Amino acid sequence: MAALISEWILSNRISDASCGIVVAGYGSEQHYPGIIEHEVEGKIFGILKISTDDPTRIDHENQSIIRAYAQRNAAQLFMCGVDPGYQRFIDDGVAGLLPGLASEVAAHFSVADPDKIEALRKIFENKATDFIASMADRRHDHFVKPLYDTVDFLDKPELAALAENLVSLTALKQKISLDLETVGGPIDVAVISKHDGFIWIKRKHYFSADLNHSYITNYLKPRR
């Protein structure tokens, strides 16, 4: 048991108790934006355990990226045309159903040779794999690609509106379901561009702006 715990601690595996950190923007020498994701699980024996994915960057061939984090099902449903949990259920069902038919077919045709049954199972397994791949290709061609092609031509205000609406979809789904409402309330929206830097589009405050004109005047309006 101690060996298993030690192997887990020293591995790159991250538990469900981890915290995600996403960094997006421009490097000093970059003309196009990029994004990098980190999963942090806290300190173990004084050492920070963190898993970092390879950066994803915009370039001439990859001109747009849409990523959802944390509660992402509603956003992925919008992007891919199907709930990801339901899609996994279908994929797992097809992958298990077709190879399982080999024994049924062999019994129906009185085939007792185990080699023939195994060969038949392999055929069904390959058919299942091909069908799952064709479903993924169709989702990409009919849902994901048209959305990405549209995003390529959106201006900054439209991109901000798209991001806000994707979060709002998630908040609405959480609100009308029996799940915990982990997404909701006023949504902060910002746009990062090479020329303008970090610009708030919408930002909530812990106080009402209408009741605190002096704060707005003294701190938020640019000074001449």
mmCIF file of C-alpha atoms in Angstrom:
data_model
loop_
_atom_site.group_PDB
_atom_site.id
_atom_site.type_symbol
_atom_site.label_atom_id
_atom_site.label_comp_id
_atom_site.label_asym_id
_atom_site.label_seq_id
_atom_site.Cartn_x
_atom_site.Cartn_y
_atom_site.Cartn_z
ATOM 1 C CA MET A 1 0.000 0.000 0.000
ATOM 2 C CA ALA A 2 2.799 2.430 0.863
ATOM 3 C CA ALA A 3 4.399 1.738 -2.533
ATOM 4 C CA LEU A 4 1.117 2.506 -4.340
ATOM 5 C CA ILE A 5 0.658 5.766 -2.429
ATOM 6 C CA SER A 6 4.233 6.767 -3.168
ATOM 7 C CA GLU A 7 3.818 5.969 -6.866
ATOM 8 C CA TRP A 8 0.646 8.087 -7.018
ATOM 9 C CA ILE A 9 2.285 11.034 -5.277
ATOM 10 C CA LEU A 10 5.324 10.971 -7.558
ATOM 11 C CA SER A 11 3.318 10.455 -10.761
ATOM 12 C CA ASN A 12 1.766 13.075 -13.046
ATOM 13 C CA ARG A 13 -1.727 11.976 -12.057
ATOM 14 C CA ILE A 14 -3.909 14.727 -10.623
ATOM 15 C CA SER A 15 -6.874 13.973 -8.348
ATOM 16 C CA ASP A 16 -10.373 15.473 -8.549
ATOM 17 C CA ALA A 17 -9.434 17.775 -5.663
ATOM 18 C CA SER A 18 -7.095 19.766 -7.906
ATOM 19 C CA CYS A 19 -7.502 23.410 -8.884
ATOM 20 C CA GLY A 20 -7.173 24.557 -12.474
ATOM 21 C CA ILE A 21 -5.339 27.693 -13.554
ATOM 22 C CA VAL A 22 -5.553 29.015 -17.113
ATOM 23 C CA VAL A 23 -3.204 31.678 -18.450
ATOM 24 C CA ALA A 24 -4.005 33.378 -21.755
ATOM 25 C CA GLY A 25 -2.465 36.297 -23.584
ATOM 26 C CA TYR A 26 0.652 37.343 -25.471
ATOM 27 C CA GLY A 27 4.326 36.806 -24.811
ATOM 28 C CA SER A 28 6.662 39.742 -25.333
ATOM 29 C CA GLU A 29 7.801 38.302 -28.675
ATOM 30 C CA GLN A 30 4.449 36.856 -29.758
ATOM 31 C CA HIS A 31 2.235 38.382 -32.438
ATOM 32 C CA TYR A 32 -0.590 35.906 -31.826
ATOM 33 C CA PRO A 33 -2.165 34.883 -28.505
ATOM 34 C CA GLY A 34 -1.730 31.572 -26.750
ATOM 35 C CA ILE A 35 -3.197 29.689 -23.816
ATOM 36 C CA ILE A 36 -1.708 27.295 -21.276
ATOM 37 C CA GLU A 37 -3.466 25.181 -18.644
ATOM 38 C CA HIS A 38 -2.201 24.098 -15.227
ATOM 39 C CA GLU A 39 -3.667 21.631 -12.716
ATOM 40 C CA VAL A 40 -2.464 22.212 -9.144
ATOM 41 C CA GLU A 41 -2.979 19.720 -6.318
ATOM 42 C CA GLY A 42 -1.249 21.626 -3.528
ATOM 43 C CA LYS A 43 2.058 20.952 -1.833
ATOM 44 C CA ILE A 44 3.272 17.453 -1.015
ATOM 45 C CA PHE A 45 6.275 17.314 1.323
ATOM 46 C CA GLY A 46 6.799 21.009 0.630
ATOM 47 C CA ILE A 47 6.862 20.564 -3.151
ATOM 48 C CA LEU A 48 4.114 21.966 -5.363
ATOM 49 C CA LYS A 49 2.457 19.229 -7.418
ATOM 50 C CA ILE A 50 1.417 20.714 -10.748
ATOM 51 C CA SER A 51 0.586 19.276 -14.168
ATOM 52 C CA THR A 52 0.986 21.560 -17.183
ATOM 53 C CA ASP A 53 -0.383 20.902 -20.658
ATOM 54 C CA ASP A 54 1.432 21.949 -23.791
ATOM 55 C CA PRO A 55 0.576 25.537 -24.789
ATOM 56 C CA THR A 56 -2.023 26.051 -27.498
ATOM 57 C CA ARG A 57 -1.279 28.957 -29.811
ATOM 58 C CA ILE A 58 -3.034 30.834 -32.545
ATOM 59 C CA ASP A 59 -1.207 30.828 -35.878
ATOM 60 C CA HIS A 60 -1.926 31.013 -39.605
ATOM 61 C CA GLU A 61 -3.282 27.450 -39.683
ATOM 62 C CA ASN A 62 -5.014 27.471 -36.266
ATOM 63 C CA GLN A 63 -6.851 30.796 -36.300
ATOM 64 C CA SER A 64 -9.359 30.290 -33.488
ATOM 65 C CA ILE A 65 -9.713 28.372 -30.235
ATOM 66 C CA ILE A 66 -12.767 27.871 -28.032
ATOM 67 C CA ARG A 67 -12.107 26.254 -24.658
ATOM 68 C CA ALA A 68 -14.464 25.575 -21.767
ATOM 69 C CA TYR A 69 -13.234 24.823 -18.254
ATOM 70 C CA ALA A 70 -14.685 23.416 -15.025
ATOM 71 C CA GLN A 71 -18.439 22.989 -15.692
ATOM 72 C CA ARG A 72 -18.116 22.636 -19.460
ATOM 73 C CA ASN A 73 -21.021 20.385 -20.504
ATOM 74 C CA ALA A 74 -23.378 23.167 -21.632
ATOM 75 C CA ALA A 75 -20.657 24.907 -23.643
ATOM 76 C CA GLN A 76 -19.620 21.633 -25.291
ATOM 77 C CA LEU A 77 -23.269 20.863 -26.082
ATOM 78 C CA PHE A 78 -23.473 24.198 -27.905
ATOM 79 C CA MET A 79 -20.184 23.635 -29.704
ATOM 80 C CA CYS A 80 -20.495 19.927 -30.590
ATOM 81 C CA GLY A 81 -24.263 19.471 -30.878
ATOM 82 C CA VAL A 82 -24.403 16.769 -28.188
ATOM 83 C CA ASP A 83 -23.848 16.558 -24.449
ATOM 84 C CA PRO A 84 -20.366 15.056 -23.849
ATOM 85 C CA GLY A 85 -21.643 12.683 -21.162
ATOM 86 C CA TYR A 86 -24.332 11.371 -23.488
ATOM 87 C CA GLN A 87 -21.798 11.024 -26.303
ATOM 88 C CA ARG A 88 -19.519 8.960 -24.049
ATOM 89 C CA PHE A 89 -22.506 6.740 -23.217
ATOM 90 C CA ILE A 90 -23.183 6.175 -26.932
ATOM 91 C CA ASP A 91 -19.523 5.530 -27.748
ATOM 92 C CA ASP A 92 -19.125 3.062 -24.873
ATOM 93 C CA GLY A 93 -22.390 1.353 -25.831
ATOM 94 C CA VAL A 94 -21.366 0.890 -29.457
ATOM 95 C CA ALA A 95 -17.855 -0.263 -28.457
ATOM 96 C CA GLY A 96 -19.334 -2.896 -26.152
ATOM 97 C CA LEU A 97 -22.396 -3.915 -28.154
ATOM 98 C CA LEU A 98 -20.912 -4.803 -31.530
ATOM 99 C CA PRO A 99 -17.983 -7.004 -30.328
ATOM 100 C CA GLY A 100 -20.408 -8.697 -27.931
ATOM 101 C CA LEU A 101 -22.529 -9.796 -30.879
ATOM 102 C CA ALA A 102 -19.778 -12.175 -32.043
ATOM 103 C CA SER A 103 -20.798 -14.879 -29.557
ATOM 104 C CA GLU A 104 -24.483 -14.426 -30.421
ATOM 105 C CA VAL A 105 -23.821 -14.731 -34.153
ATOM 106 C CA ALA A 106 -21.527 -17.741 -33.636
ATOM 107 C CA ALA A 107 -24.165 -19.496 -31.556
ATOM 108 C CA HIS A 108 -26.882 -18.744 -34.110
ATOM 109 C CA PHE A 109 -24.838 -20.282 -36.934
ATOM 110 C CA SER A 110 -23.501 -23.114 -34.729
ATOM 111 C CA VAL A 111 -19.890 -21.940 -34.939
ATOM 112 C CA ALA A 112 -17.833 -23.485 -32.129
ATOM 113 C CA ASP A 113 -14.309 -22.780 -33.326
ATOM 114 C CA PRO A 114 -12.861 -20.223 -30.840
ATOM 115 C CA ASP A 115 -10.484 -18.844 -33.485
ATOM 116 C CA LYS A 116 -13.373 -18.079 -35.808
ATOM 117 C CA ILE A 117 -15.349 -16.495 -32.974
ATOM 118 C CA GLU A 118 -12.339 -14.323 -32.059
ATOM 119 C CA ALA A 119 -11.888 -13.315 -35.703
ATOM 120 C CA LEU A 120 -15.567 -12.369 -35.864
ATOM 121 C CA ARG A 121 -15.221 -10.356 -32.651
ATOM 122 C CA LYS A 122 -12.277 -8.470 -34.158
ATOM 123 C CA ILE A 123 -14.349 -7.623 -37.229
ATOM 124 C CA PHE A 124 -17.168 -6.229 -35.074
ATOM 125 C CA GLU A 125 -14.642 -4.360 -32.934
ATOM 126 C CA ASN A 126 -13.140 -2.675 -35.995
ATOM 127 C CA LYS A 127 -16.624 -1.788 -37.252
ATOM 128 C CA ALA A 128 -17.429 -0.215 -33.890
ATOM 129 C CA THR A 129 -14.200 1.805 -33.939
ATOM 130 C CA ASP A 130 -14.886 3.012 -37.484
ATOM 131 C CA PHE A 131 -18.452 4.006 -36.602
ATOM 132 C CA ILE A 132 -17.369 5.959 -33.500
ATOM 133 C CA ALA A 133 -14.728 7.754 -35.578
ATOM 134 C CA SER A 134 -17.276 8.587 -38.291
ATOM 135 C CA MET A 135 -19.607 10.075 -35.658
ATOM 136 C CA ALA A 136 -16.730 12.234 -34.363
ATOM 137 C CA ASP A 137 -15.941 13.383 -37.920
ATOM 138 C CA ARG A 138 -19.589 14.290 -38.533
ATOM 139 C CA ARG A 139 -19.781 16.292 -35.284
ATOM 140 C CA HIS A 140 -16.640 18.164 -36.303
ATOM 141 C CA ASP A 141 -17.777 18.863 -39.868
ATOM 142 C CA HIS A 142 -21.374 19.879 -39.027
ATOM 143 C CA PHE A 143 -20.990 21.605 -35.661
ATOM 144 C CA VAL A 144 -17.430 22.388 -34.572
ATOM 145 C CA LYS A 145 -15.880 23.516 -37.873
ATOM 146 C CA PRO A 146 -18.704 25.908 -38.891
ATOM 147 C CA LEU A 147 -18.512 27.523 -35.443
ATOM 148 C CA TYR A 148 -14.740 27.924 -35.638
ATOM 149 C CA ASP A 149 -15.012 29.306 -39.166
ATOM 150 C CA THR A 150 -17.453 31.928 -37.874
ATOM 151 C CA VAL A 151 -15.303 32.815 -34.863
ATOM 152 C CA ASP A 152 -12.391 33.538 -37.215
ATOM 153 C CA PHE A 153 -14.260 36.630 -38.466
ATOM 154 C CA LEU A 154 -15.814 37.936 -35.221
ATOM 155 C CA ASP A 155 -14.635 41.276 -33.902
ATOM 156 C CA LYS A 156 -13.675 41.839 -30.266
ATOM 157 C CA PRO A 157 -17.135 42.882 -28.967
ATOM 158 C CA GLU A 158 -18.728 39.855 -30.648
ATOM 159 C CA LEU A 159 -16.085 37.522 -29.187
ATOM 160 C CA ALA A 160 -16.773 38.948 -25.722
ATOM 161 C CA ALA A 161 -20.519 38.412 -26.201
ATOM 162 C CA LEU A 162 -19.950 34.822 -27.333
ATOM 163 C CA ALA A 163 -17.822 34.047 -24.273
ATOM 164 C CA GLU A 164 -20.391 35.601 -21.924
ATOM 165 C CA ASN A 165 -23.267 33.686 -23.504
ATOM 166 C CA LEU A 166 -21.429 30.378 -23.219
ATOM 167 C CA VAL A 167 -20.994 30.985 -19.479
ATOM 168 C CA SER A 168 -24.650 32.077 -19.234
ATOM 169 C CA LEU A 169 -25.746 28.812 -20.871
ATOM 170 C CA THR A 170 -23.827 26.877 -18.239
ATOM 171 C CA ALA A 171 -25.329 28.987 -15.448
ATOM 172 C CA LEU A 172 -28.859 28.430 -16.793
ATOM 173 C CA LYS A 173 -28.347 24.672 -17.088
ATOM 174 C CA GLN A 174 -27.038 24.504 -13.511
ATOM 175 C CA LYS A 175 -29.941 26.588 -12.237
ATOM 176 C CA ILE A 176 -32.720 24.460 -13.732
ATOM 177 C CA SER A 177 -31.078 21.118 -12.883
ATOM 178 C CA LEU A 178 -30.599 19.325 -9.585
ATOM 179 C CA ASP A 179 -26.831 19.859 -9.766
ATOM 180 C CA LEU A 180 -25.024 22.296 -7.509
ATOM 181 C CA GLU A 181 -25.151 25.843 -8.843
ATOM 182 C CA THR A 182 -21.399 26.254 -9.210
ATOM 183 C CA VAL A 183 -21.823 28.780 -12.046
ATOM 184 C CA GLY A 184 -24.018 31.851 -11.767
ATOM 185 C CA GLY A 185 -24.379 35.475 -10.828
ATOM 186 C CA PRO A 186 -22.913 38.450 -12.683
ATOM 187 C CA ILE A 187 -20.298 37.399 -15.246
ATOM 188 C CA ASP A 188 -16.979 39.182 -15.605
ATOM 189 C CA VAL A 189 -15.955 39.623 -19.238
ATOM 190 C CA ALA A 190 -12.595 40.865 -20.493
ATOM 191 C CA VAL A 191 -10.813 41.017 -23.845
ATOM 192 C CA ILE A 192 -7.051 40.726 -24.300
ATOM 193 C CA SER A 193 -5.541 42.091 -27.478
ATOM 194 C CA LYS A 194 -2.022 42.850 -28.601
ATOM 195 C CA HIS A 195 -2.731 46.533 -29.096
ATOM 196 C CA ASP A 196 -5.043 47.338 -26.169
ATOM 197 C CA GLY A 197 -3.835 44.804 -23.599
ATOM 198 C CA PHE A 198 -6.309 43.684 -20.918
ATOM 199 C CA ILE A 199 -9.672 45.479 -21.223
ATOM 200 C CA TRP A 200 -12.696 44.902 -18.995
ATOM 201 C CA ILE A 201 -15.971 44.602 -20.921
ATOM 202 C CA LYS A 202 -18.091 43.823 -17.859
ATOM 203 C CA ARG A 203 -16.966 43.725 -14.261
ATOM 204 C CA LYS A 204 -19.016 43.259 -11.094
ATOM 205 C CA HIS A 205 -18.295 45.102 -7.863
ATOM 206 C CA TYR A 206 -19.091 44.226 -4.280
ATOM 207 C CA PHE A 207 -21.025 47.504 -4.052
ATOM 208 C CA SER A 208 -23.571 49.339 -6.177
ATOM 209 C CA ALA A 209 -21.930 51.803 -8.523
ATOM 210 C CA ASP A 210 -25.039 54.015 -8.451
ATOM 211 C CA LEU A 211 -24.588 54.574 -4.703
ATOM 212 C CA ASN A 212 -20.852 55.252 -4.867
ATOM 213 C CA HIS A 213 -20.307 58.033 -7.359
ATOM 214 C CA SER A 214 -17.245 59.300 -5.517
ATOM 215 C CA TYR A 215 -15.457 55.966 -5.978
ATOM 216 C CA ILE A 216 -16.274 55.894 -9.671
ATOM 217 C CA THR A 217 -15.104 59.477 -10.085
ATOM 218 C CA ASN A 218 -11.878 59.143 -8.103
ATOM 219 C CA TYR A 219 -10.649 55.692 -9.101
ATOM 220 C CA LEU A 220 -12.274 54.393 -12.271
ATOM 221 C CA LYS A 221 -12.356 57.440 -14.520
ATOM 222 C CA PRO A 222 -9.041 58.308 -16.211
ATOM 223 C CA ARG A 223 -7.266 61.290 -14.778
ATOM 224 C CA ARG A 224 -6.192 64.133 -17.017
#
